[in-house]
Amino acid sequence: MRMRERDTMTGRHGTVRPPAVAGLFYPAAASELAARLDDVLGRRASHRDASDETHPPKVLIVPLAGSVFSGSVAGLGYARLGPLRTSITRVVLIGPAHRFALRGPALASAAGFATPLGAVAIDE
């Protein structure tokens, strides 16, 4: 879901969480981020084979670090989903808490996440 920054999303809490590390671990400018994504996703496109569509992955485990550190490796995984983009209906992201310790899992309290490329709604 693409949204301008001043648009709002409604949901459980009706808020959009702003990007916490845009400009640090990935580009803050939409055009620069789009170019970086095209680059890392395009590398895998040249290595795609028929098994990507006949045996799609059920789970992807990809590194979660800044795009300059692990973007090319994560891109290889995410690019496998390209042929499936019209049939994927739900994505579950699981990642660590970076700023403080948690006991057990935590769920986002926002209705969506803002990114330099637009807001992404959370499926409540």
JSON list of C-alpha atoms in Angstrom, two decimals:
[
{"chain": "A", "resi": 1, "resn": "MET", "atom": "CA", "xyz": [0.00, 0.00, 0.00]},
{"chain": "A", "resi": 2, "resn": "ARG", "atom": "CA", "xyz": [1.69, 3.22, -1.12]},
{"chain": "A", "resi": 3, "resn": "MET", "atom": "CA", "xyz": [0.84, 6.32, 0.85]},
{"chain": "A", "resi": 4, "resn": "ARG", "atom": "CA", "xyz": [2.16, 9.83, 1.07]},
{"chain": "A", "resi": 5, "resn": "GLU", "atom": "CA", "xyz": [3.76, 10.66, 4.39]},
{"chain": "A", "resi": 6, "resn": "ARG", "atom": "CA", "xyz": [0.91, 12.85, 5.60]},
{"chain": "A", "resi": 7, "resn": "ASP", "atom": "CA", "xyz": [-1.80, 10.31, 4.74]},
{"chain": "A", "resi": 8, "resn": "THR", "atom": "CA", "xyz": [-3.06, 8.22, 7.61]},
{"chain": "A", "resi": 9, "resn": "MET", "atom": "CA", "xyz": [-3.88, 4.58, 8.02]},
{"chain": "A", "resi": 10, "resn": "THR", "atom": "CA", "xyz": [-6.63, 3.29, 10.25]},
{"chain": "A", "resi": 11, "resn": "GLY", "atom": "CA", "xyz": [-6.42, 0.08, 12.18]},
{"chain": "A", "resi": 12, "resn": "ARG", "atom": "CA", "xyz": [-6.12, -1.28, 15.65]},
{"chain": "A", "resi": 13, "resn": "HIS", "atom": "CA", "xyz": [-4.18, 1.79, 16.74]},
{"chain": "A", "resi": 14, "resn": "GLY", "atom": "CA", "xyz": [-4.56, 3.99, 13.67]},
{"chain": "A", "resi": 15, "resn": "THR", "atom": "CA", "xyz": [-0.91, 5.01, 13.55]},
{"chain": "A", "resi": 16, "resn": "VAL", "atom": "CA", "xyz": [1.92, 4.52, 11.10]},
{"chain": "A", "resi": 17, "resn": "ARG", "atom": "CA", "xyz": [5.27, 3.75, 12.68]},
{"chain": "A", "resi": 18, "resn": "PRO", "atom": "CA", "xyz": [7.96, 6.00, 11.21]},
{"chain": "A", "resi": 19, "resn": "PRO", "atom": "CA", "xyz": [11.14, 4.42, 9.85]},
{"chain": "A", "resi": 20, "resn": "ALA", "atom": "CA", "xyz": [13.64, 4.03, 12.68]},
{"chain": "A", "resi": 21, "resn": "VAL", "atom": "CA", "xyz": [16.85, 3.63, 10.69]},
{"chain": "A", "resi": 22, "resn": "ALA", "atom": "CA", "xyz": [16.21, 5.08, 7.20]},
{"chain": "A", "resi": 23, "resn": "GLY", "atom": "CA", "xyz": [19.41, 6.77, 6.15]},
{"chain": "A", "resi": 24, "resn": "LEU", "atom": "CA", "xyz": [21.50, 4.61, 8.46]},
{"chain": "A", "resi": 25, "resn": "PHE", "atom": "CA", "xyz": [21.07, 0.98, 7.38]},
{"chain": "A", "resi": 26, "resn": "TYR", "atom": "CA", "xyz": [19.28, 1.67, 4.10]},
{"chain": "A", "resi": 27, "resn": "PRO", "atom": "CA", "xyz": [18.81, 4.81, 1.99]},
{"chain": "A", "resi": 28, "resn": "ALA", "atom": "CA", "xyz": [16.29, 7.40, 3.21]},
{"chain": "A", "resi": 29, "resn": "ALA", "atom": "CA", "xyz": [15.67, 8.72, -0.33]},
{"chain": "A", "resi": 30, "resn": "ALA", "atom": "CA", "xyz": [13.03, 6.74, -2.24]},
{"chain": "A", "resi": 31, "resn": "SER", "atom": "CA", "xyz": [14.93, 6.91, -5.54]},
{"chain": "A", "resi": 32, "resn": "GLU", "atom": "CA", "xyz": [18.16, 5.65, -3.97]},
{"chain": "A", "resi": 33, "resn": "LEU", "atom": "CA", "xyz": [16.39, 2.85, -2.09]},
{"chain": "A", "resi": 34, "resn": "ALA", "atom": "CA", "xyz": [14.50, 1.78, -5.24]},
{"chain": "A", "resi": 35, "resn": "ALA", "atom": "CA", "xyz": [17.77, 1.67, -7.19]},
{"chain": "A", "resi": 36, "resn": "ARG", "atom": "CA", "xyz": [19.43, -0.42, -4.47]},
{"chain": "A", "resi": 37, "resn": "LEU", "atom": "CA", "xyz": [16.49, -2.85, -4.43]},
{"chain": "A", "resi": 38, "resn": "ASP", "atom": "CA", "xyz": [16.52, -3.14, -8.22]},
{"chain": "A", "resi": 39, "resn": "ASP", "atom": "CA", "xyz": [20.23, -3.96, -8.02]},
{"chain": "A", "resi": 40, "resn": "VAL", "atom": "CA", "xyz": [20.03, -6.68, -5.36]},
{"chain": "A", "resi": 41, "resn": "LEU", "atom": "CA", "xyz": [16.84, -8.24, -6.74]},
{"chain": "A", "resi": 42, "resn": "GLY", "atom": "CA", "xyz": [18.15, -8.11, -10.30]},
{"chain": "A", "resi": 43, "resn": "ARG", "atom": "CA", "xyz": [21.19, -10.22, -9.44]},
{"chain": "A", "resi": 44, "resn": "ARG", "atom": "CA", "xyz": [18.98, -13.20, -8.69]},
{"chain": "A", "resi": 45, "resn": "ALA", "atom": "CA", "xyz": [16.81, -12.69, -11.78]},
{"chain": "A", "resi": 46, "resn": "SER", "atom": "CA", "xyz": [19.74, -13.68, -13.98]},
{"chain": "A", "resi": 47, "resn": "HIS", "atom": "CA", "xyz": [20.06, -16.98, -12.05]},
{"chain": "A", "resi": 48, "resn": "ARG", "atom": "CA", "xyz": [16.37, -17.92, -11.99]},
{"chain": "A", "resi": 49, "resn": "ASP", "atom": "CA", "xyz": [15.40, -21.36, -13.18]},
{"chain": "A", "resi": 50, "resn": "ALA", "atom": "CA", "xyz": [12.17, -23.33, -13.62]},
{"chain": "A", "resi": 51, "resn": "SER", "atom": "CA", "xyz": [12.35, -24.78, -10.10]},
{"chain": "A", "resi": 52, "resn": "ASP", "atom": "CA", "xyz": [11.60, -21.30, -8.70]},
{"chain": "A", "resi": 53, "resn": "GLU", "atom": "CA", "xyz": [8.04, -21.61, -9.99]},
{"chain": "A", "resi": 54, "resn": "THR", "atom": "CA", "xyz": [7.46, -25.36, -9.68]},
{"chain": "A", "resi": 55, "resn": "HIS", "atom": "CA", "xyz": [8.95, -25.64, -6.15]},
{"chain": "A", "resi": 56, "resn": "PRO", "atom": "CA", "xyz": [8.42, -22.27, -4.48]},
{"chain": "A", "resi": 57, "resn": "PRO", "atom": "CA", "xyz": [9.87, -21.78, -1.02]},
{"chain": "A", "resi": 58, "resn": "LYS", "atom": "CA", "xyz": [7.53, -22.09, 1.97]},
{"chain": "A", "resi": 59, "resn": "VAL", "atom": "CA", "xyz": [9.92, -20.16, 4.22]},
{"chain": "A", "resi": 60, "resn": "LEU", "atom": "CA", "xyz": [12.76, -17.75, 3.58]},
{"chain": "A", "resi": 61, "resn": "ILE", "atom": "CA", "xyz": [15.43, -17.13, 6.17]},
{"chain": "A", "resi": 62, "resn": "VAL", "atom": "CA", "xyz": [17.34, -14.04, 5.15]},
{"chain": "A", "resi": 63, "resn": "PRO", "atom": "CA", "xyz": [19.85, -11.86, 6.97]},
{"chain": "A", "resi": 64, "resn": "LEU", "atom": "CA", "xyz": [18.54, -8.76, 8.71]},
{"chain": "A", "resi": 65, "resn": "ALA", "atom": "CA", "xyz": [21.28, -6.18, 8.56]},
{"chain": "A", "resi": 66, "resn": "GLY", "atom": "CA", "xyz": [21.82, -2.95, 6.71]},
{"chain": "A", "resi": 67, "resn": "SER", "atom": "CA", "xyz": [21.48, -3.22, 2.95]},
{"chain": "A", "resi": 68, "resn": "VAL", "atom": "CA", "xyz": [25.18, -2.44, 2.51]},
{"chain": "A", "resi": 69, "resn": "PHE", "atom": "CA", "xyz": [26.03, -5.43, 4.72]},
{"chain": "A", "resi": 70, "resn": "SER", "atom": "CA", "xyz": [23.59, -8.14, 3.66]},
{"chain": "A", "resi": 71, "resn": "GLY", "atom": "CA", "xyz": [21.34, -6.69, 0.97]},
{"chain": "A", "resi": 72, "resn": "SER", "atom": "CA", "xyz": [22.78, -8.79, -1.83]},
{"chain": "A", "resi": 73, "resn": "VAL", "atom": "CA", "xyz": [22.29, -12.03, 0.13]},
{"chain": "A", "resi": 74, "resn": "ALA", "atom": "CA", "xyz": [18.76, -11.09, 1.25]},
{"chain": "A", "resi": 75, "resn": "GLY", "atom": "CA", "xyz": [17.99, -10.05, -2.34]},
{"chain": "A", "resi": 76, "resn": "LEU", "atom": "CA", "xyz": [18.88, -13.52, -3.60]},
{"chain": "A", "resi": 77, "resn": "GLY", "atom": "CA", "xyz": [16.21, -14.96, -1.30]},
{"chain": "A", "resi": 78, "resn": "TYR", "atom": "CA", "xyz": [13.52, -12.36, -1.94]},
{"chain": "A", "resi": 79, "resn": "ALA", "atom": "CA", "xyz": [14.02, -12.47, -5.70]},
{"chain": "A", "resi": 80, "resn": "ARG", "atom": "CA", "xyz": [12.89, -16.11, -5.68]},
{"chain": "A", "resi": 81, "resn": "LEU", "atom": "CA", "xyz": [9.44, -14.78, -4.84]},
{"chain": "A", "resi": 82, "resn": "GLY", "atom": "CA", "xyz": [9.20, -12.67, -8.02]},
{"chain": "A", "resi": 83, "resn": "PRO", "atom": "CA", "xyz": [7.28, -15.27, -10.06]},
{"chain": "A", "resi": 84, "resn": "LEU", "atom": "CA", "xyz": [4.86, -15.68, -7.13]},
{"chain": "A", "resi": 85, "resn": "ARG", "atom": "CA", "xyz": [4.07, -12.00, -6.55]},
{"chain": "A", "resi": 86, "resn": "THR", "atom": "CA", "xyz": [0.45, -12.33, -7.68]},
{"chain": "A", "resi": 87, "resn": "SER", "atom": "CA", "xyz": [-0.29, -15.41, -5.54]},
{"chain": "A", "resi": 88, "resn": "ILE", "atom": "CA", "xyz": [1.31, -14.44, -2.21]},
{"chain": "A", "resi": 89, "resn": "THR", "atom": "CA", "xyz": [-1.41, -13.21, 0.12]},
{"chain": "A", "resi": 90, "resn": "ARG", "atom": "CA", "xyz": [0.36, -12.94, 3.47]},
{"chain": "A", "resi": 91, "resn": "VAL", "atom": "CA", "xyz": [3.92, -12.39, 4.67]},
{"chain": "A", "resi": 92, "resn": "VAL", "atom": "CA", "xyz": [4.99, -12.98, 8.25]},
{"chain": "A", "resi": 93, "resn": "LEU", "atom": "CA", "xyz": [8.17, -11.19, 9.31]},
{"chain": "A", "resi": 94, "resn": "ILE", "atom": "CA", "xyz": [9.98, -12.33, 12.43]},
{"chain": "A", "resi": 95, "resn": "GLY", "atom": "CA", "xyz": [12.96, -10.41, 13.64]},
{"chain": "A", "resi": 96, "resn": "PRO", "atom": "CA", "xyz": [14.85, -9.39, 16.76]},
{"chain": "A", "resi": 97, "resn": "ALA", "atom": "CA", "xyz": [14.25, -6.40, 19.01]},
{"chain": "A", "resi": 98, "resn": "HIS", "atom": "CA", "xyz": [17.28, -4.18, 18.47]},
{"chain": "A", "resi": 99, "resn": "ARG", "atom": "CA", "xyz": [16.95, -1.59, 21.19]},
{"chain": "A", "resi": 100, "resn": "PHE", "atom": "CA", "xyz": [15.92, -3.52, 24.32]},
{"chain": "A", "resi": 101, "resn": "ALA", "atom": "CA", "xyz": [15.49, -7.04, 25.66]},
{"chain": "A", "resi": 102, "resn": "LEU", "atom": "CA", "xyz": [12.10, -8.73, 25.48]},
{"chain": "A", "resi": 103, "resn": "ARG", "atom": "CA", "xyz": [10.76, -11.77, 27.23]},
{"chain": "A", "resi": 104, "resn": "GLY", "atom": "CA", "xyz": [8.69, -13.52, 24.58]},
{"chain": "A", "resi": 105, "resn": "PRO", "atom": "CA", "xyz": [7.39, -12.16, 21.28]},
{"chain": "A", "resi": 106, "resn": "ALA", "atom": "CA", "xyz": [6.07, -8.67, 20.66]},
{"chain": "A", "resi": 107, "resn": "LEU", "atom": "CA", "xyz": [3.56, -7.52, 18.06]},
{"chain": "A", "resi": 108, "resn": "ALA", "atom": "CA", "xyz": [3.56, -4.16, 16.34]},
{"chain": "A", "resi": 109, "resn": "SER", "atom": "CA", "xyz": [1.06, -1.75, 17.85]},
{"chain": "A", "resi": 110, "resn": "ALA", "atom": "CA", "xyz": [0.83, 0.39, 14.71]},
{"chain": "A", "resi": 111, "resn": "ALA", "atom": "CA", "xyz": [-1.50, -0.01, 11.75]},
{"chain": "A", "resi": 112, "resn": "GLY", "atom": "CA", "xyz": [1.45, 0.16, 9.37]},
{"chain": "A", "resi": 113, "resn": "PHE", "atom": "CA", "xyz": [5.10, 0.93, 8.81]},
{"chain": "A", "resi": 114, "resn": "ALA", "atom": "CA", "xyz": [6.33, 3.97, 6.92]},
{"chain": "A", "resi": 115, "resn": "THR", "atom": "CA", "xyz": [9.18, 3.39, 4.47]},
{"chain": "A", "resi": 116, "resn": "PRO", "atom": "CA", "xyz": [10.91, 5.69, 2.01]},
{"chain": "A", "resi": 117, "resn": "LEU", "atom": "CA", "xyz": [8.87, 3.90, -0.70]},
{"chain": "A", "resi": 118, "resn": "GLY", "atom": "CA", "xyz": [5.52, 4.42, 1.05]},
{"chain": "A", "resi": 119, "resn": "ALA", "atom": "CA", "xyz": [3.59, 2.95, 3.95]},
{"chain": "A", "resi": 120, "resn": "VAL", "atom": "CA", "xyz": [3.00, -0.78, 4.35]},
{"chain": "A", "resi": 121, "resn": "ALA", "atom": "CA", "xyz": [-0.19, -1.84, 6.12]},
{"chain": "A", "resi": 122, "resn": "ILE", "atom": "CA", "xyz": [-0.11, -4.46, 8.85]},
{"chain": "A", "resi": 123, "resn": "ASP", "atom": "CA", "xyz": [-2.62, -7.27, 8.44]},
{"chain": "A", "resi": 124, "resn": "GLU", "atom": "CA", "xyz": [-4.39, -7.23, 11.79]}
]
